Amino acid sequence: MQVELRGSNTRCQGQVMVSLDGAWHTVDSRSWGQSPDFRQDPRQATLLCQKLKCGAPLALTHIPYFSSPQNQITCQGQLGSFSSCNNSKANPGDPLSLICLEPLETTPPTTRPPTTTPAPPRLQLVPGPKGLRCAGVVEFYRGSLGGIVGYEDQDRTEDLGNRICEDLQCGSFLRYLPEATTQAPGDPRPLPIRWKIQNSSCTSLEHCFRKVQPRRDGHALALVCSGFQPKVQSRLVGGGGLCAGSVEVRRGGQWAALCHSPSGTSRWEEVCQEQQCGPFNSFRVLDAGEKTSRGLLCPQDKLSQCHQLQEKSAYCKRVFVTCQDPNPAGLGAGTVLSIILALVLLAVLLVTCGPLVYKKLVKRFRQRKQRQWIGPTGMNQNMSFHRDHATTVRRSQVENSAASNVENEYSQPPRNSRLSAYPALEGALHRVSTQPDNSSDSDYDLHGAQRL
């Protein structure tokens, strides 16, 4: 049986998912006799965190940020046991979420260190109800002693925040958080305050904090770094393309309009980059429309710095952003490829069929030319003759009506296999009863031909 925590970029926090019968299910927060109205002692989930190869449990309850029900089931018995579970479609509750400490990623030493060498000091951020990475209450550990860092108002400097975020490999410091945003109402602190800020401009962790008597009251140091995850996701809708439209942001599993707030263009440049469009072109604020128009508000200048979206229940003014389209309208790659393939196919057809068609056309032209004959060309039956390489063809053209009724015997090729050198001349001698006109207009001497 597989158990996973989903909805974040780490395996140690998220919505509890169980694989049963080849399908994944969320677990109802009322499982194992728990009450969804208040948070349970997270230590009950110690075995479950160990099974996930994570640290100690921090929170075991329904967390709205991870709320995404899927084939939800309700389990009975001992906490963490999934042997007695059934479907909860009839009366589904909120899905259960779990947050465990991240495991320490240490490289095993090549040689066994001396037992007297203390562990190096380290920092840790305890995530709040939203489960953000690189955001939460600051805990400091030195050797086997660990606890929350307390502060006074004058101790929270930007230099200290940058030092903490850099040591945690979470980017740069963004802002300090009030403890109320990192802890649900009524939840006890996982650890007491054991440290106070000693030097806000320290260069090493052991010089930053000093040990104090453990106590449960006081101000706990909490902050958010630029490397917090998950980031706010954005999209452009209603613009007829991916690179223009009204800006919407995603919170949890739902999209909502991003309401206008005074800010520079850096916010919209980030939106264009996230859509994989070109540079930012312009933006305009749309009318609020109805009083009931709702949306989400980002108080920071950039969406990448907005770790918490605020709800706006009325008069939300949408923002229409236009980015440069990297693929402007025109011939697409598919159209150009189709044209090239058509030209290639046409060239192949011309190469394969062109010579054969040409030969047939030439052959037909020659046959048509051979069927024409040369005969008398005038009223007085002036005649002209020629011969070619195969046979002699006669062509006669009589312009008066009497001559036009005479059947032309030589309009077809000679049927006799014995070919004469002058078939047109012989036909003329048989048909003419009078003496042939041996005028100067004739191209050939008929008496000379008769003698032949």
mmCIF file of C-alpha atoms in Angstrom, residues 34 156 186 201 235 263 279 288 318-319 326 370 375 397 409 435 441 452:
data_model
loop_
_atom_site.group_PDB
_atom_site.id
_atom_site.type_symbol
_atom_site.label_atom_id
_atom_site.label_comp_id
_atom_site.label_asym_id
_atom_site.label_seq_id
_atom_site.Cartn_x
_atom_site.Cartn_y
_atom_site.Cartn_z
ATOM 1 C CA GLN A 34 -10.865 12.708 14.555
ATOM 2 C CA ARG A 156 14.167 42.557 12.946
ATOM 3 C CA GLY A 186 -5.533 27.901 19.029
ATOM 4 C CA SER A 201 24.541 42.148 11.721
ATOM 5 C CA ARG A 235 -2.905 33.244 -17.233
ATOM 6 C CA SER A 263 2.096 48.838 -9.156
ATOM 7 C CA PRO A 279 8.043 41.428 -24.184
ATOM 8 C CA ALA A 288 -15.367 47.223 -12.276
ATOM 9 C CA ARG A 318 -9.757 43.538 -14.046
ATOM 10 C CA VAL A 319 -6.527 44.288 -15.906
ATOM 11 C CA PRO A 326 6.109 35.302 -30.675
ATOM 12 C CA GLN A 370 0.993 12.503 -92.663
ATOM 13 C CA GLY A 375 -3.018 18.002 -104.901
ATOM 14 C CA GLN A 397 -8.157 21.502 -103.136
ATOM 15 C CA GLU A 409 -9.308 8.586 -103.039
ATOM 16 C CA GLN A 435 -4.867 17.044 -122.263
ATOM 17 C CA ASP A 441 1.706 27.623 -113.383
ATOM 18 C CA LEU A 452 8.223 8.224 -116.998
#
